[in-house]
Amino acid sequence: MGSSDGTVFATADAGATWEDRTGNLPGSPVHSLAVDPDSPQTVFAGLYNGSIYKSTVGSGGWTEVQPGDDTGRVAALVVHPRYPNKVFAGYVPTTTGGRTGFWRSTN
């Protein structure tokens, strides 16, 4: 679960307990999360500043895969169910304006 303060939480027991998995995310609100269907330890986070991060170990270590430019926020993320190396994102404007559109990973 992502939050407006930039924190990411995970649960392994149907919500009885939650662990902070924010790690090195930059603190921008987390607007969307997507889990790789073939590898549940791989999670993508879409941020308010437009950037997309990937965590492959489930421990909170994040790598930026799409830089943000503060011209739109990531409103939706999905991992392709057949080709998990393909990630799709939908962008909407921030409260101060910005872009709308669609992004697809190239690898």
Backbone as JSON, one array per atom type, in Angstrom:
{
  "sequence": "MGSSDGTVFATADAGATWEDRTGNLPGSPVHSLAVDPDSPQTVFAGLYNGSIYKSTVGSGGWTEVQPGDDTGRVAALVVHPRYPNKVFAGYVPTTTGGRTGFWRSTN",
  "N": [[0.84, -1.16, 0.0], [0.59, 2.18, -0.87], [1.21, 5.6, 0.19], [0.11, 9.01, 0.85], [2.16, 10.41, 2.01], [4.42, 9.36, 0.98], [5.21, 6.92, 1.9], [5.6, 3.36, 1.76], [3.89, 0.43, 2.41], [3.81, -3.06, 3.34], [2.18, -6.23, 3.6], [2.14, -9.52, 4.89], [0.36, -11.14, 6.0], [-2.37, -10.93, 5.48], [-3.07, -8.36, 6.32], [-2.94, -8.19, 9.1], [-0.56, -7.38, 10.27], [1.76, -4.79, 9.35], [4.54, -3.81, 7.34], [7.05, -1.35, 6.94], [8.17, -0.5, 3.83], [9.44, 1.5, 2.5], [12.1, 2.35, 2.16], [14.57, 3.69, 0.07], [12.96, 5.46, -1.41], [12.04, 8.67, -2.81], [10.28, 10.28, -1.26], [8.11, 11.51, -2.4], [4.55, 11.56, -2.81], [3.02, 8.33, -3.07], [1.25, 7.13, -5.66], [0.43, 4.9, -7.06], [0.76, 1.35, -7.2], [2.2, -1.64, -8.49], [2.36, -5.13, -8.86], [4.55, -7.65, -9.95], [3.2, -10.31, -11.67], [4.45, -12.8, -12.03], [6.56, -12.76, -10.3], [6.21, -12.04, -7.24], [7.8, -10.61, -5.47], [8.74, -8.49, -6.83], [8.05, -5.19, -7.24], [6.46, -2.27, -8.48], [6.42, 1.25, -8.17], [4.5, 4.1, -8.62], [4.9, 7.54, -8.64], [3.86, 10.79, -7.33], [5.4, 12.81, -8.44], [5.8, 11.94, -10.97], [7.69, 9.97, -11.45], [8.83, 6.53, -11.75], [9.49, 3.71, -9.84], [11.28, 0.68, -9.04], [11.3, -2.22, -7.07], [13.07, -5.08, -6.33], [13.6, -6.93, -4.4], [11.86, -6.88, -2.32], [12.51, -5.65, 0.03], [12.59, -2.94, 0.28], [14.52, -1.63, -1.13], [14.88, 0.5, -3.76], [14.9, 1.22, -7.28], [15.14, 3.73, -9.68], [13.23, 3.64, -12.57], [11.94, 5.14, -14.42], [12.4, 8.44, -14.89], [10.99, 11.21, -13.08], [9.38, 14.34, -13.85], [7.9, 16.23, -12.66], [5.69, 17.05, -14.13], [3.38, 15.67, -14.29], [1.47, 13.15, -12.67], [1.82, 9.69, -11.75], [-0.89, 7.84, -12.23], [-1.86, 5.3, -12.57], [-0.63, 1.97, -12.69], [0.47, -0.98, -14.33], [1.55, -4.33, -14.66], [2.4, -6.28, -17.39], [0.63, -9.27, -17.85], [1.57, -11.48, -19.27], [4.07, -10.82, -20.23], [6.17, -9.92, -18.11], [8.25, -8.09, -18.07], [7.34, -5.85, -19.24], [5.95, -2.83, -18.46], [3.26, -0.67, -17.81], [2.08, 2.67, -17.64], [-0.21, 5.16, -16.59], [-0.65, 8.63, -16.89], [-1.72, 11.58, -15.17], [-2.63, 15.06, -14.79], [-0.99, 17.1, -12.26], [-2.01, 18.99, -9.34], [-1.3, 21.49, -10.15], [-1.39, 21.47, -12.84], [-0.12, 20.01, -15.92], [1.02, 17.04, -17.64], [-0.92, 14.57, -19.46], [-1.32, 11.17, -20.28], [0.33, 8.21, -21.54], [2.68, 5.69, -20.71], [5.11, 3.27, -21.61], [7.25, 0.69, -20.68], [10.46, -0.08, -22.11], [11.88, -2.36, -21.96]],
  "CA": [[0.0, 0.0, 0.0], [1.31, 3.45, -0.91], [0.53, 6.65, 0.94], [0.32, 10.39, 0.4], [3.41, 10.96, 2.55], [5.53, 8.7, 0.31], [5.54, 5.65, 2.57], [5.07, 2.13, 1.17], [3.73, -0.63, 3.39], [3.51, -4.39, 2.81], [1.69, -7.19, 4.59], [2.25, -10.93, 4.48], [-0.6, -11.9, 6.8], [-3.72, -10.41, 5.18], [-3.32, -7.08, 6.97], [-2.83, -8.21, 10.56], [0.59, -6.53, 10.56], [2.29, -4.09, 8.17], [5.95, -3.45, 7.4], [7.45, -0.2, 6.13], [9.07, -0.89, 2.74], [9.74, 2.73, 1.79], [13.51, 2.34, 1.77], [15.18, 4.89, -0.49], [12.07, 6.27, -2.25], [12.37, 10.07, -2.54], [9.35, 10.99, -0.39], [6.95, 11.99, -3.15], [3.41, 10.67, -2.58], [2.93, 7.13, -3.9], [-0.11, 7.11, -6.18], [0.05, 3.6, -7.6], [1.68, 0.23, -7.05], [1.89, -2.82, -9.32], [3.16, -6.3, -8.5], [4.82, -8.56, -11.06], [2.44, -11.54, -11.4], [5.34, -13.96, -12.01], [7.54, -12.6, -9.23], [5.57, -11.13, -6.3], [8.78, -9.79, -4.77], [9.04, -7.35, -7.68], [6.98, -4.21, -7.12], [6.68, -0.98, -9.1], [5.72, 2.34, -7.5], [4.32, 5.32, -9.41], [4.88, 8.66, -7.7], [3.2, 12.05, -7.68], [6.3, 13.62, -9.26], [5.88, 11.34, -12.3], [8.71, 8.93, -11.57], [8.46, 5.14, -11.48], [10.56, 2.97, -9.18], [11.14, -0.77, -8.99], [11.96, -2.94, -5.99], [13.1, -6.49, -6.73], [13.88, -7.83, -3.29], [10.82, -6.78, -1.32], [13.05, -5.12, 1.27], [12.54, -1.49, 0.29], [15.54, -1.06, -2.0], [14.19, 0.93, -4.98], [15.69, 1.74, -8.4], [14.32, 4.53, -10.58], [13.18, 3.09, -13.93], [11.43, 6.22, -15.27], [12.53, 9.69, -14.12], [9.86, 12.13, -13.02], [9.72, 15.72, -14.17], [6.89, 17.06, -12.0], [4.68, 17.56, -15.05], [2.24, 14.77, -14.25], [1.66, 12.08, -11.68], [1.47, 8.34, -12.19], [-2.19, 7.53, -11.65], [-2.12, 3.86, -12.66], [0.48, 1.12, -13.14], [0.13, -2.39, -14.51], [2.59, -5.2, -15.23], [1.78, -7.16, -18.38], [0.55, -10.6, -17.25], [2.29, -12.47, -20.06], [5.43, -10.31, -20.41], [6.35, -9.1, -16.92], [9.25, -7.03, -18.25], [6.61, -4.71, -19.8], [5.18, -2.11, -17.46], [2.49, 0.41, -18.41], [1.68, 3.7, -16.67], [-1.08, 6.25, -17.03], [-0.33, 9.9, -16.23], [-2.72, 12.63, -15.1], [-2.01, 16.3, -14.3], [-0.94, 17.4, -10.83], [-2.93, 20.07, -9.02], [-0.85, 22.71, -10.82], [-1.39, 21.23, -14.29], [0.84, 19.01, -16.36], [0.71, 16.15, -18.76], [-1.7, 13.35, -19.38], [-0.81, 10.26, -21.3], [0.6, 6.8, -21.35], [4.08, 5.31, -20.83], [5.36, 1.84, -21.62], [8.68, 0.38, -20.57], [11.03, -0.57, -23.36], [12.6, -3.63, -21.73]],
  "C": [[0.89, 1.23, 0.0], [0.52, 4.52, -0.19], [0.88, 8.03, 0.42], [1.58, 11.01, 0.97], [4.64, 10.25, 1.96], [5.95, 7.38, 0.92], [4.89, 4.49, 1.81], [5.04, 1.06, 2.26], [3.41, -1.94, 2.7], [3.03, -5.27, 3.95], [1.84, -8.6, 4.02], [1.23, -11.79, 5.21], [-2.01, -11.31, 6.7], [-4.08, -9.16, 5.98], [-3.27, -7.07, 8.48], [-1.66, -7.34, 11.02], [1.1, -5.94, 9.24], [3.74, -3.72, 8.4], [6.21, -2.27, 6.48], [8.47, -0.67, 5.1], [9.48, 0.31, 1.91], [11.19, 2.78, 1.31], [13.98, 3.68, 1.26], [14.28, 5.66, -1.46], [12.22, 7.74, -1.86], [11.38, 10.85, -1.68], [8.18, 11.62, -1.1], [5.78, 11.05, -2.89], [3.36, 9.51, -3.57], [1.48, 6.99, -4.35], [-0.53, 5.76, -6.74], [1.16, 2.59, -7.36], [1.23, -0.89, -7.98], [2.87, -3.92, -8.95], [3.33, -7.17, -9.74], [4.1, -9.88, -10.77], [3.3, -12.81, -11.36], [6.33, -13.93, -10.86], [7.0, -11.6, -8.21], [6.53, -10.28, -5.46], [9.2, -8.57, -5.59], [7.83, -6.42, -7.71], [7.41, -2.92, -7.8], [5.85, 0.06, -8.36], [5.68, 3.55, -8.42], [4.1, 6.49, -8.47], [4.2, 9.9, -8.25], [4.07, 12.91, -8.59], [6.5, 13.03, -10.66], [6.9, 10.24, -12.46], [8.14, 7.56, -11.24], [9.69, 4.43, -10.92], [10.23, 1.49, -9.15], [11.92, -1.31, -7.8], [11.92, -4.43, -6.34], [13.35, -7.44, -5.57], [12.82, -7.78, -2.21], [11.28, -6.16, -0.02], [12.99, -3.61, 1.34], [13.66, -0.85, -0.49], [14.92, -0.75, -3.36], [15.16, 1.5, -6.0], [14.74, 2.53, -9.31], [14.38, 3.95, -11.99], [12.61, 4.1, -14.93], [11.52, 7.5, -14.45], [11.24, 10.5, -14.15], [10.31, 13.54, -13.35], [8.7, 16.69, -13.61], [5.87, 17.66, -12.95], [3.46, 16.65, -15.13], [2.52, 13.68, -13.25], [1.23, 10.74, -12.26], [0.19, 7.95, -11.47], [-2.48, 6.04, -11.65], [-0.89, 3.15, -13.2], [-0.05, -0.29, -13.32], [1.32, -3.11, -15.12], [1.88, -6.16, -16.18], [1.77, -8.59, -17.84], [1.33, -11.68, -18.0], [3.77, -12.1, -20.23], [5.76, -9.38, -19.25], [7.45, -8.05, -17.02], [8.62, -5.78, -18.9], [5.73, -4.1, -18.71], [4.51, -0.93, -18.16], [2.05, 1.37, -17.32], [0.77, 4.71, -17.34], [-0.78, 7.49, -16.21], [-1.54, 10.82, -16.25], [-2.05, 13.89, -14.55], [-1.95, 16.35, -12.77], [-1.92, 18.54, -10.57], [-2.54, 21.39, -9.68], [-0.8, 22.55, -12.34], [-0.42, 20.13, -14.65], [0.27, 18.08, -17.4], [-0.32, 15.08, -18.41], [-1.12, 12.42, -20.43], [-0.48, 8.9, -20.76], [2.09, 6.57, -21.53], [4.17, 3.8, -20.82], [6.86, 1.63, -21.52], [9.17, -0.21, -21.88], [11.81, -1.86, -23.17], [11.82, -4.55, -20.84]]
}
